mmCIF file of C-alpha atoms and ligand atoms in Angstrom:
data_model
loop_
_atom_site.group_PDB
_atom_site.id
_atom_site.type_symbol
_atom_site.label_atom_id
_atom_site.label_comp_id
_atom_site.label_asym_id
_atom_site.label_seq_id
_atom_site.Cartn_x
_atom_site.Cartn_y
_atom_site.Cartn_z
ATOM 1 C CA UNK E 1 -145.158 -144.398 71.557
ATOM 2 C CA UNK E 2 -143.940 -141.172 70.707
ATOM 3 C CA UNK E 3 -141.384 -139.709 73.465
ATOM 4 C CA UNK E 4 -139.693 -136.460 74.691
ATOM 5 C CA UNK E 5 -136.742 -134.950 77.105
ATOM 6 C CA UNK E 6 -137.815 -134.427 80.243
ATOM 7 C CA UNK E 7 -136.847 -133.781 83.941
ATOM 8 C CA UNK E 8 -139.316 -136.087 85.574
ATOM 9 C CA UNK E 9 -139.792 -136.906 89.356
ATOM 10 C CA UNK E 10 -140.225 -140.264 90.716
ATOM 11 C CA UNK E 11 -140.427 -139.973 94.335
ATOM 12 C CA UNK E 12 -140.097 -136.732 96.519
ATOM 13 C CA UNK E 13 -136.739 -135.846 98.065
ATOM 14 C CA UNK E 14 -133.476 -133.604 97.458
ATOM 15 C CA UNK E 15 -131.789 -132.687 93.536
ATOM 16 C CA UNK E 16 -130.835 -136.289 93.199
ATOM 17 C CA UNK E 17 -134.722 -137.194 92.599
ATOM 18 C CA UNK E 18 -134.780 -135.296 89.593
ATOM 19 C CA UNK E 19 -134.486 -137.972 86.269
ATOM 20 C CA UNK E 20 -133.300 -136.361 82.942
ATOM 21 C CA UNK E 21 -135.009 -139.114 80.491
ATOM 22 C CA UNK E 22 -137.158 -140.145 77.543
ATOM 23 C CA UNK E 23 -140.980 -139.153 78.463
ATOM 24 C CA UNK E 24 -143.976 -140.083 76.945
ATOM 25 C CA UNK E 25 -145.056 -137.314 74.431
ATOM 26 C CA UNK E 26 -148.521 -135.725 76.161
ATOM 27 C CA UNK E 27 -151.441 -134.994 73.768
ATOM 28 C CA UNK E 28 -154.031 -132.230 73.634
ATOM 29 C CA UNK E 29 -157.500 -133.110 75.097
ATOM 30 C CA UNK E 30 -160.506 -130.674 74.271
ATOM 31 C CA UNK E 31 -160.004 -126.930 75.098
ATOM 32 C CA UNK E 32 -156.206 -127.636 75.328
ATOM 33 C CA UNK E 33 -153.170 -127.057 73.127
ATOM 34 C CA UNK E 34 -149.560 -129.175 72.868
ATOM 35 C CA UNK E 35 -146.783 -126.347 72.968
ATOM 36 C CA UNK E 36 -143.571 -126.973 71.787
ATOM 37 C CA UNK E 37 -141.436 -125.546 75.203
ATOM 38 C CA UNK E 38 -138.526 -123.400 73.964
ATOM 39 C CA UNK E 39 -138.218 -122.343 77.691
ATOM 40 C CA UNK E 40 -138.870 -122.977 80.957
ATOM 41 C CA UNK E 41 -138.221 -121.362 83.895
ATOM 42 C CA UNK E 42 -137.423 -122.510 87.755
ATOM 43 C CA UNK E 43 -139.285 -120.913 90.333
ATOM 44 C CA UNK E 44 -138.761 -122.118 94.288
ATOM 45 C CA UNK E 45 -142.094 -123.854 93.737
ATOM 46 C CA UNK E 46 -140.481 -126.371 91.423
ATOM 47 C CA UNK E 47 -138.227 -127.593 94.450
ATOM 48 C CA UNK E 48 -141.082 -127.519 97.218
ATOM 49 C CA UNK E 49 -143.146 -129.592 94.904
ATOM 50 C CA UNK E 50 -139.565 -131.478 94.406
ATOM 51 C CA UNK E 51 -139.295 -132.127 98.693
ATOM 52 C CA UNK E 52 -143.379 -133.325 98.883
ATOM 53 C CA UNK E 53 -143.913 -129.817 101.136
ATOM 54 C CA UNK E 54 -147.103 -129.531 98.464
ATOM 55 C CA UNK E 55 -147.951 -133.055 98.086
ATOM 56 C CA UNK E 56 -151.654 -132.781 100.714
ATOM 57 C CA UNK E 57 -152.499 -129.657 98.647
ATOM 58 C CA UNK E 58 -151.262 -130.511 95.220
ATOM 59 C CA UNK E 59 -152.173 -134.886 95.326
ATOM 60 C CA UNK E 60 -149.761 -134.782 92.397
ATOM 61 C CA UNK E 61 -149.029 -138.681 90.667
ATOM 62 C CA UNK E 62 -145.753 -139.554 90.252
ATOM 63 C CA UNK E 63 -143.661 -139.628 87.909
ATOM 64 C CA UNK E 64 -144.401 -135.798 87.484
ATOM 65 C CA UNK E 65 -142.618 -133.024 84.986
ATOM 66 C CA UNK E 66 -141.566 -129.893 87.431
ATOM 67 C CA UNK E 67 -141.425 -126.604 86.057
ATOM 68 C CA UNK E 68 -144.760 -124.174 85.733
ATOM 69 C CA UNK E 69 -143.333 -121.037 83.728
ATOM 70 C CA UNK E 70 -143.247 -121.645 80.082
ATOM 71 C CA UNK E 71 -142.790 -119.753 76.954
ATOM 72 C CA UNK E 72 -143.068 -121.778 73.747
ATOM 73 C CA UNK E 73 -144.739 -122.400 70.233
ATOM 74 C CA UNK E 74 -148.154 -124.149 69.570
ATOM 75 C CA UNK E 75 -147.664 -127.174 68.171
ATOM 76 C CA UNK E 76 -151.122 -128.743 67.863
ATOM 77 C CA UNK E 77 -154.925 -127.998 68.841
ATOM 78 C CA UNK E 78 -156.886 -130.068 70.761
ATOM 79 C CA UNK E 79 -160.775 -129.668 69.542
ATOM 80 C CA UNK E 80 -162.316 -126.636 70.461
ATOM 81 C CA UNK E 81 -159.497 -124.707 70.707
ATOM 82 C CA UNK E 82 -160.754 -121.407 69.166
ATOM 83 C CA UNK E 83 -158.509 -118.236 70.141
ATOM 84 C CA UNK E 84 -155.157 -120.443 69.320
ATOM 85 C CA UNK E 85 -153.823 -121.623 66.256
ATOM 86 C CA UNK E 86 -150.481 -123.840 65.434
ATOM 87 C CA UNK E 87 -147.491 -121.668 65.101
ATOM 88 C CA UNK E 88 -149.059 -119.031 67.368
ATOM 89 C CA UNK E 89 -146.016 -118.089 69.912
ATOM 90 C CA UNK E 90 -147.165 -118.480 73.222
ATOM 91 C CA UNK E 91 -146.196 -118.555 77.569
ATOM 92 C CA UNK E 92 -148.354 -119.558 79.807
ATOM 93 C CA UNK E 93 -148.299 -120.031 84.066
ATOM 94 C CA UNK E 94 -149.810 -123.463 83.550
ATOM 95 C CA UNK E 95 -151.997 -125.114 86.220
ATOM 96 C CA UNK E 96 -149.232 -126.147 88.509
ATOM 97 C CA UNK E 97 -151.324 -129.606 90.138
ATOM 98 C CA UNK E 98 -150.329 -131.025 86.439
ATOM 99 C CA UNK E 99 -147.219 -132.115 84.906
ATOM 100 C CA UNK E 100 -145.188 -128.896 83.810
ATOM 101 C CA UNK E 101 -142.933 -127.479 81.544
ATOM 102 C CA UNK E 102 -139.455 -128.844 82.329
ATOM 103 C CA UNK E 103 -140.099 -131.219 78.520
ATOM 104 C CA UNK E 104 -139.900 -130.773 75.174
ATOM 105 C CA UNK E 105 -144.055 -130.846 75.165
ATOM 106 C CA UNK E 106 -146.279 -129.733 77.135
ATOM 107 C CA UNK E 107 -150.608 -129.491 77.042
ATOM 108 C CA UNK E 108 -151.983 -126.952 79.053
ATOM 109 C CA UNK E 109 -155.364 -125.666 78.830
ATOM 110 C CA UNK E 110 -156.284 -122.489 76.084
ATOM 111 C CA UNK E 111 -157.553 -120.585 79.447
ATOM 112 C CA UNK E 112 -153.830 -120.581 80.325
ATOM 113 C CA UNK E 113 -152.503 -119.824 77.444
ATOM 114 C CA UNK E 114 -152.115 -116.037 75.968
ATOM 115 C CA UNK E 115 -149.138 -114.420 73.388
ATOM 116 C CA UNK E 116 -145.811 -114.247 74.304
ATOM 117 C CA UNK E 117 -144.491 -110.542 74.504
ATOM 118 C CA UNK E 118 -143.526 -109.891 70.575
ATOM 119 C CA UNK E 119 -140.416 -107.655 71.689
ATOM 120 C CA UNK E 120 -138.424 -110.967 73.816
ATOM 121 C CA UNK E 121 -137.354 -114.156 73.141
ATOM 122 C CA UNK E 122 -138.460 -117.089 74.755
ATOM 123 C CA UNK E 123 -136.021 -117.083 77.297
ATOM 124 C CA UNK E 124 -136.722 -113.732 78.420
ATOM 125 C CA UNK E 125 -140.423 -114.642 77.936
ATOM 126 C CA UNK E 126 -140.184 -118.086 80.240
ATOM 127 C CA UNK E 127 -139.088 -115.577 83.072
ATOM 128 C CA UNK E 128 -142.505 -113.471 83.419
ATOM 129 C CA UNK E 129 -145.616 -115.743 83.913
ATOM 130 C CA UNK E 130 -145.582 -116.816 87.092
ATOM 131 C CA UNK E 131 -143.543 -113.756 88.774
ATOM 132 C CA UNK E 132 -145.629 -111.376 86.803
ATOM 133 C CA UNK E 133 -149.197 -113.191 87.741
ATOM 134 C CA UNK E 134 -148.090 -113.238 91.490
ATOM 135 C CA UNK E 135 -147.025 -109.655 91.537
ATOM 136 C CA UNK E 136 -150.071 -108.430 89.604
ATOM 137 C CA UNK E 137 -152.462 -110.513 91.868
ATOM 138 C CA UNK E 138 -151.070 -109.686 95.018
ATOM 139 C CA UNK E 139 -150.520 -105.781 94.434
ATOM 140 C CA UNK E 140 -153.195 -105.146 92.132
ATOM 141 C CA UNK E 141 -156.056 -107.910 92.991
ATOM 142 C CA UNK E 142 -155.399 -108.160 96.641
ATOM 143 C CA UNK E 143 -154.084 -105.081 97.633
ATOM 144 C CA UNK E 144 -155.747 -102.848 95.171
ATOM 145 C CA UNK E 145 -152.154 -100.328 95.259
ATOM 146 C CA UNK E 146 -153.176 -96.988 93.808
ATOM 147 C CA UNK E 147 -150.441 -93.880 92.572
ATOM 148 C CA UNK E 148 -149.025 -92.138 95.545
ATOM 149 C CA UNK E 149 -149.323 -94.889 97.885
ATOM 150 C CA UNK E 150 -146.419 -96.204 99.381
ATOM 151 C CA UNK E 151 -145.224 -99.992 99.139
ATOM 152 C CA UNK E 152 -143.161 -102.517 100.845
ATOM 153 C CA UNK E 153 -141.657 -105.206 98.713
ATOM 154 C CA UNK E 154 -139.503 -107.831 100.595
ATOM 155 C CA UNK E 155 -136.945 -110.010 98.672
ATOM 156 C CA UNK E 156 -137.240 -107.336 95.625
ATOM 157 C CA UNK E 157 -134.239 -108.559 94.044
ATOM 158 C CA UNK E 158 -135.695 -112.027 93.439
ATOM 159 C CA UNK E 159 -138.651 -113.209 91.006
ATOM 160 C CA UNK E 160 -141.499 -112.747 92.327
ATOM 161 C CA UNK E 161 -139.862 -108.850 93.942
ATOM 162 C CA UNK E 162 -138.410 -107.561 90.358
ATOM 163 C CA UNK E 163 -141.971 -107.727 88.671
ATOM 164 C CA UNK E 164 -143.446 -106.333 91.510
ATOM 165 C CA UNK E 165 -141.341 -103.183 91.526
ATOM 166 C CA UNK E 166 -141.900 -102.851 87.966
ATOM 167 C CA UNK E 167 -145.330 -103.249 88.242
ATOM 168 C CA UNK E 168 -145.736 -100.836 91.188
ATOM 169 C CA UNK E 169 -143.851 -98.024 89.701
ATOM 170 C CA UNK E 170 -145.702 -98.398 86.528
ATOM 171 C CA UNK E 171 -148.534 -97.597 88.373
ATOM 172 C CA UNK E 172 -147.290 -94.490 89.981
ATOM 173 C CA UNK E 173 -146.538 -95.952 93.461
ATOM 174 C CA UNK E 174 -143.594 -95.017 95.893
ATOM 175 C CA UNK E 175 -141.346 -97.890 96.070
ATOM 176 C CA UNK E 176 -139.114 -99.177 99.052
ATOM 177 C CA UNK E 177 -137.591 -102.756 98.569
ATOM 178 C CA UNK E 178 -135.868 -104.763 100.843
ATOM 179 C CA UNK E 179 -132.463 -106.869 99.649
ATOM 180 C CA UNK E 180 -128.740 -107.442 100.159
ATOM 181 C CA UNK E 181 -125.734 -105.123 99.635
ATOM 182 C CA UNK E 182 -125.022 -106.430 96.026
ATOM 183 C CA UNK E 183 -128.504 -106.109 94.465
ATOM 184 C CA UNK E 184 -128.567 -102.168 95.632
ATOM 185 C CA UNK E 185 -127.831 -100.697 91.787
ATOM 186 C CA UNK E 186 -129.457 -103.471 90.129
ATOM 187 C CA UNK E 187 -132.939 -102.270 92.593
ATOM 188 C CA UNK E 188 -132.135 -98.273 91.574
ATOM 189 C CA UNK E 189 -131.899 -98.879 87.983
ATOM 190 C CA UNK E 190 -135.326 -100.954 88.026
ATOM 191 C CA UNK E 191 -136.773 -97.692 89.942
ATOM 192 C CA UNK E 192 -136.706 -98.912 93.682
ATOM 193 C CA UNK E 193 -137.241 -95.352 95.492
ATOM 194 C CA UNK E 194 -135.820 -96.428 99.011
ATOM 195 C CA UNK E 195 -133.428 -99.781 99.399
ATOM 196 C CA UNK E 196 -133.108 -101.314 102.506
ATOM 197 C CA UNK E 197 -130.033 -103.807 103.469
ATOM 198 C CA UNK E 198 -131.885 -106.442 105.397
ATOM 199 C CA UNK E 199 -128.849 -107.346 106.633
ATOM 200 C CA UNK E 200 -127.205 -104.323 108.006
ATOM 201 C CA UNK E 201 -130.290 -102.415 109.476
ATOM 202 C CA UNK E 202 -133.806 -103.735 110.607
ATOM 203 C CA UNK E 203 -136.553 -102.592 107.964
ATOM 204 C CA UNK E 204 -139.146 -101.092 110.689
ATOM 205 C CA UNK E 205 -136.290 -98.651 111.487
ATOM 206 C CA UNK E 206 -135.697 -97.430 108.641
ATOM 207 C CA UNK E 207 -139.161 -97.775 106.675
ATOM 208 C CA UNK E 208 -142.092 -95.082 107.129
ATOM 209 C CA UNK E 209 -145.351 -96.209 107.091
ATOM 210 C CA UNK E 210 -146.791 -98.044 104.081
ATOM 211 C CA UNK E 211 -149.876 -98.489 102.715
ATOM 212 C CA UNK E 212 -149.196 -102.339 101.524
ATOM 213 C CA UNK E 213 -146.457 -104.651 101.910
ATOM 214 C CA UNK E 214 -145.703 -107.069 99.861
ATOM 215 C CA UNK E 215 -144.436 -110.438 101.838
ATOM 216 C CA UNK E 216 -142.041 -113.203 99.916
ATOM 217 C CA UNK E 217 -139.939 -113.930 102.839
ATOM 218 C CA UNK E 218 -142.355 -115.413 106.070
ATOM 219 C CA UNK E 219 -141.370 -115.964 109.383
ATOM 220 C CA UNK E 220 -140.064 -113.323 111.102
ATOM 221 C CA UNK E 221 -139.765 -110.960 108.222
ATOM 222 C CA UNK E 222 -143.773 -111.450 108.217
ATOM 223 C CA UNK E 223 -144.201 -110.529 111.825
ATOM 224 C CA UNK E 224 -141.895 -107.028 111.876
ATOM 225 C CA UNK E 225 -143.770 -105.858 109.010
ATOM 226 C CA UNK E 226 -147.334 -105.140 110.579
ATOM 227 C CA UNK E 227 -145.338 -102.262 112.055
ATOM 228 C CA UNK E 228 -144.970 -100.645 109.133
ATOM 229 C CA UNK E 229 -148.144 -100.467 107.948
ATOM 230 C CA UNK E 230 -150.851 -96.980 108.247
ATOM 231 C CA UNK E 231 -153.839 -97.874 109.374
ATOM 232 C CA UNK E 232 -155.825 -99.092 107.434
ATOM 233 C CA UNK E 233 -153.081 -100.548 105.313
ATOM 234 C CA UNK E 234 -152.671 -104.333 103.297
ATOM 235 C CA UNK E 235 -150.007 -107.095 104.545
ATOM 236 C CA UNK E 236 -150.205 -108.960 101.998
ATOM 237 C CA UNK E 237 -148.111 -112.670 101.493
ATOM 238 C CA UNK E 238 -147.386 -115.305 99.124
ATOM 239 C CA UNK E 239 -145.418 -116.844 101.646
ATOM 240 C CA UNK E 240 -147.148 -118.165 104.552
ATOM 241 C CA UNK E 241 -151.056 -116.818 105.568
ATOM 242 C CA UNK E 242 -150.776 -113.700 107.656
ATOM 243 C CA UNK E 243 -152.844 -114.189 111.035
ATOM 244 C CA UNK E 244 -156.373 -112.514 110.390
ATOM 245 C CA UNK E 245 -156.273 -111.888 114.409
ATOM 246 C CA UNK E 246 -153.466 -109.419 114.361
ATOM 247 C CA UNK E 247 -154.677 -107.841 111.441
ATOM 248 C CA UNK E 248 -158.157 -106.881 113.049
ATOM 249 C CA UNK E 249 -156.380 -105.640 116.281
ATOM 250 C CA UNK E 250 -153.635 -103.532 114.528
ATOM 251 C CA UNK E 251 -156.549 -102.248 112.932
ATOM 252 C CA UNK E 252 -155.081 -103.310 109.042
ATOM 253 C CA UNK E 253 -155.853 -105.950 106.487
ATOM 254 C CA UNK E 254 -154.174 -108.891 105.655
ATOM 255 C CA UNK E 255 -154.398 -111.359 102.637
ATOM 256 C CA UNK E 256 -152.812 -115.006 101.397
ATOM 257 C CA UNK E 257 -152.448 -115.568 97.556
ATOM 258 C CA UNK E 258 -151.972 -118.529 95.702
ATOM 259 C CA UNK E 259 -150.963 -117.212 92.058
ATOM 260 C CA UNK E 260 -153.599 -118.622 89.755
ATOM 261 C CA UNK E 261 -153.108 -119.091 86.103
ATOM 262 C CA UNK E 262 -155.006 -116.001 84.134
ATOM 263 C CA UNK E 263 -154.611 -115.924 80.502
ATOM 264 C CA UNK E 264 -156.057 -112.126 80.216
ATOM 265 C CA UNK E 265 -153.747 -110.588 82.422
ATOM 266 C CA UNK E 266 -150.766 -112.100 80.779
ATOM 267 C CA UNK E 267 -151.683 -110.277 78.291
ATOM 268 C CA UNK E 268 -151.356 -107.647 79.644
ATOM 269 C CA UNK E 269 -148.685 -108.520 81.386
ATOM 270 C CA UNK E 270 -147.013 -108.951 77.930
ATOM 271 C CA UNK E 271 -148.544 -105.729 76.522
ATOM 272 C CA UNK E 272 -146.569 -104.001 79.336
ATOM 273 C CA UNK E 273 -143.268 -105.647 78.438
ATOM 274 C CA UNK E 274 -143.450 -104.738 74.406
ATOM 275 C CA UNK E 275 -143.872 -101.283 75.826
ATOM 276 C CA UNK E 276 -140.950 -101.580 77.904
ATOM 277 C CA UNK E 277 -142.269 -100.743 81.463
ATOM 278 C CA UNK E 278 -141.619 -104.495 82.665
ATOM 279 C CA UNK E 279 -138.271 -105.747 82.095
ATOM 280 C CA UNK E 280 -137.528 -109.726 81.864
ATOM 281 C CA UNK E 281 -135.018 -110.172 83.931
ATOM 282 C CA UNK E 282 -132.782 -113.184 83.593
ATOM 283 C CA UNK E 283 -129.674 -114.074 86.064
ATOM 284 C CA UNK E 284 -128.706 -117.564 84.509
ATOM 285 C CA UNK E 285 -129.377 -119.326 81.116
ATOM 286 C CA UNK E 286 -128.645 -123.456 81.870
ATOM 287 C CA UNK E 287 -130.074 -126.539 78.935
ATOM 288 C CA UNK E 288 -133.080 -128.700 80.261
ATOM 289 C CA UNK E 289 -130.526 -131.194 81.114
ATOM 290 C CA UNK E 290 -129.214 -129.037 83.695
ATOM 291 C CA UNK E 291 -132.708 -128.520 85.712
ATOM 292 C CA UNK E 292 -130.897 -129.919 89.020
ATOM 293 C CA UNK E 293 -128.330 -127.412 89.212
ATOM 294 C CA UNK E 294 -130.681 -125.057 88.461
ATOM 295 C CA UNK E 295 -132.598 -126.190 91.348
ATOM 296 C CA UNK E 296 -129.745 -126.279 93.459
ATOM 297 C CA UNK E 297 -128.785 -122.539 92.766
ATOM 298 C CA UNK E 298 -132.439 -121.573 93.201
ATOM 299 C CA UNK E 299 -132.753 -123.427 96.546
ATOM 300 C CA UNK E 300 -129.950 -121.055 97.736
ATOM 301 C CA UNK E 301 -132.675 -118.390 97.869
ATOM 302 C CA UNK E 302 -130.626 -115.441 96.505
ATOM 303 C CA UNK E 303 -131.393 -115.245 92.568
ATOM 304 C CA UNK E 304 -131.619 -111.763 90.959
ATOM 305 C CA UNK E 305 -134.587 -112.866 88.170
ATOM 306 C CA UNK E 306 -134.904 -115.624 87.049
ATOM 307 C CA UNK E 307 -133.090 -119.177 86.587
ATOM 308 C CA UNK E 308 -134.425 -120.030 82.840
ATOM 309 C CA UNK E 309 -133.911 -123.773 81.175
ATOM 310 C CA UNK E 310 -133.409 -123.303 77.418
ATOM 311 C CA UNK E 311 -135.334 -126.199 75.804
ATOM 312 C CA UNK E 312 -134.506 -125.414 72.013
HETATM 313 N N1 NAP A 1 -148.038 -118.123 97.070
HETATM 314 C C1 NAP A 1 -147.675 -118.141 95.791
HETATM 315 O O1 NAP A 1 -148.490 -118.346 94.887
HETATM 316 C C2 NAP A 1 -146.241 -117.889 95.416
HETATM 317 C C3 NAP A 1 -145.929 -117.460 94.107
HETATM 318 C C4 NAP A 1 -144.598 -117.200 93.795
HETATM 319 C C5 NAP A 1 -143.609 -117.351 94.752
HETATM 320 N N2 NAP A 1 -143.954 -117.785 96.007
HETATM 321 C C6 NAP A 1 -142.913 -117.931 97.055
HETATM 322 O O2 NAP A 1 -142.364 -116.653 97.314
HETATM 323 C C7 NAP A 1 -141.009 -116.775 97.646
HETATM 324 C C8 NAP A 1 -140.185 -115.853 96.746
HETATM 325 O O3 NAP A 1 -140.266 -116.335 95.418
HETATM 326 P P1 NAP A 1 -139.256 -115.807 94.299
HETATM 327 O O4 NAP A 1 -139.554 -116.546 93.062
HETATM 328 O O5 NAP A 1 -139.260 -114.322 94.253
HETATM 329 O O6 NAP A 1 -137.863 -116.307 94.922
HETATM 330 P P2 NAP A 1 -136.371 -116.027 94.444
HETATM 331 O O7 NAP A 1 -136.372 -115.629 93.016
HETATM 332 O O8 NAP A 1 -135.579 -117.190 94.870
HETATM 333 O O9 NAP A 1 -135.906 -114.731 95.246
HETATM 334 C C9 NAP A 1 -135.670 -114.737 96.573
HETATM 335 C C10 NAP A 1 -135.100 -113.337 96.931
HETATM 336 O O10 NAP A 1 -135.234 -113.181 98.336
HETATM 337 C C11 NAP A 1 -134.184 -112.347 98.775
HETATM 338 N N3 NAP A 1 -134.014 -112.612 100.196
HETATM 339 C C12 NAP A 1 -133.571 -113.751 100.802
HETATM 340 N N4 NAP A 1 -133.661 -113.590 102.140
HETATM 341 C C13 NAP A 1 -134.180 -112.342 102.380
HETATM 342 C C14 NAP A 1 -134.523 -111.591 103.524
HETATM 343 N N5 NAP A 1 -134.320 -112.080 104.755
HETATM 344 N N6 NAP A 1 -135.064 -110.364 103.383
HETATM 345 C C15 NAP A 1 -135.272 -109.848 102.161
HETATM 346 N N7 NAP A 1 -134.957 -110.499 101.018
HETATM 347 C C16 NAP A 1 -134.423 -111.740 101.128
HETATM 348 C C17 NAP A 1 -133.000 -112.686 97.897
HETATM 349 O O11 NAP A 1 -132.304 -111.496 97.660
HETATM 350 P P3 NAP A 1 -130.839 -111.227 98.208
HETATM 351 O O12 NAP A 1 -129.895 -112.014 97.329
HETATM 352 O O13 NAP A 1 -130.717 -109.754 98.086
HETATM 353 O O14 NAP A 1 -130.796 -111.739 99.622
HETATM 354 C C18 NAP A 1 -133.651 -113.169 96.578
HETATM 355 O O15 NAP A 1 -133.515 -112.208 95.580
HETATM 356 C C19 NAP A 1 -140.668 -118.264 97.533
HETATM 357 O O16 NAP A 1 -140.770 -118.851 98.812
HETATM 358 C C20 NAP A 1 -141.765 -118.802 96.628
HETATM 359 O O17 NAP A 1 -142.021 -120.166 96.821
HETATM 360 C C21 NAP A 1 -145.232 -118.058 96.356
#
């Protein structure tokens, strides 16, 4: 049997689940290609799936590879494979209820699959799938944001909040983002028209209304920001479902996504970073063998970008 590195999972619980060992090497079924993972990134998912908070939705079997942001080569074609060939350079947010990319190999389906921006390396590459899908499907399929309209992003320092501000401002929106003292510059530089120090003032002071906001955090973060909103306007969260209730008596919308793998608009997703209006932004560079402490600094909840696992 022919085997791999991987970070596999065993059982659910804290870091110390995580096994750096020999796999077995997957193979490509029909409609799906092996890629040779040069990188891998670790998204707060990863560790949720990790702690079993996903295990009624996901019914994953263990043992399980982690990690569903992936920017590799294609190493070989299953049959009927037809817009892929071997060699093509590739990332992909893979379908996140099978094993993932946290391996020398993984298989993921050619629907999942598109080019890898030409203009980054793989590390860079590994940090946009699944922040770039969730920001593009929450402000652009869910919340249809238009030029001149004003947005909301929470946590815009993080992931899922850096693509998002580089997506809205490439589409002509206003920008406020929410984040702490030491992420203030980084947020100007990537465009962020109004920063807001969640810690030193509350947001529905300070914030005009908004036509959407954007919700990473939950809780109580989620409940302040109907205030903000015109009416009329789009809470939208990838964080916990917004109640439909208060929506329909504040007279506003509300939506829940689930980031779904989409091969077309990571490609355009990657179209947009060759032309340099979305920027790959990557805080810490660790080898596959180092997944748990990557974990471990994610779980802290204050990454700028991305954590990224170099696999070659
Ligand atoms: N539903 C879905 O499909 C989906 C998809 C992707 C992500 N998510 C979820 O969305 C969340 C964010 O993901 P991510 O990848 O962006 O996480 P991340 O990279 O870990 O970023 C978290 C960011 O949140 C900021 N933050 C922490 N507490 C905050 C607060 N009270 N107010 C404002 N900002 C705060 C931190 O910035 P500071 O250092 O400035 O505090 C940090 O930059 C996670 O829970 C993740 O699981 C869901």
């Amino acid at each position: 049997m022919k085997t791999m590195k991987a970070v596999c999972i065993y059982s659910y619980g804290g870091p110390g689940v995580l096994v750096y060992e020999n796999a077995p090497s997957p193979h490509p079924g029909p409609g799906e290609v092996l890629v040779r993972v040069h990188a891998a990134a670790i998204n707060p998912v990863d560790w949720k799936i990790r702690e079993g908070h996903l295990k009624e939705m996901l019914h994953h079997t263990l043992p399980l590879i982690l990690g569903w942001d992936v920017s590799g080569v294609v190493e070989s074609l299953g049959t009927g494979v037809v817009r892929l060939k071997v060699g093509d350079e590739v990332y992909s947010r893979p379908d996140i209820a099978r094993d993932g990319a946290y391996a020398e190999f993984i298989v993921i389906r050619e629907a999942e699959v598109a080019l890898k921006p030409k203009s980054i390396d793989h590390i860079h590459a590994a940090a946009l799938p699944l922040a770039g899908l969730t920001a593009w499907q929450t402000l652009f399929d869910a919340a249809g944001l238009a030029a001149g309209q004003r947005v909301l992003i929470h946590g815009a320092a993080g992931g899922v909040g850096n693509c998002a501000v580089q997506l809205a401002k490439w589409k002509g929106a206003h920008v406020i983002g929410t984040a702490s003292a030491r992420n203030h510059d980084f947020l100007r530089k990537l465009g962020v028209d109004q920063v807001v120090d969640y810690n030193a003032v509350r947001f529905e002071d300070v914030v005009e209304p908004v036509d959407v906001v954007l919700d990473t955090i939950g809780g109580d973060i989620q409940q302040r920001s109907w205030g903000v909103l015109k009416p009329g306007g789009i809470l939208v969260s990838i964080a916990g479902p917004p109640s439909a209730e208060t929506a329909a008596a504040r007279g506003v919308r509300q939506a829940f996504v689930f980031t779904q793998p989409n091969a077309a608009q990571l490609a355009e997703i990657a179209g947009l970073a060759d032309a340099e209006k979305l920027k790959a932004i990557v805080e810490t560079i660790l080898p596959l063998s180092d997944a748990t402490r990557g974990q471990e600094v994610s779980e802290r909840g204050h990454t700028r970008g991305k954590i990224v696992l170099r696999v070659v």
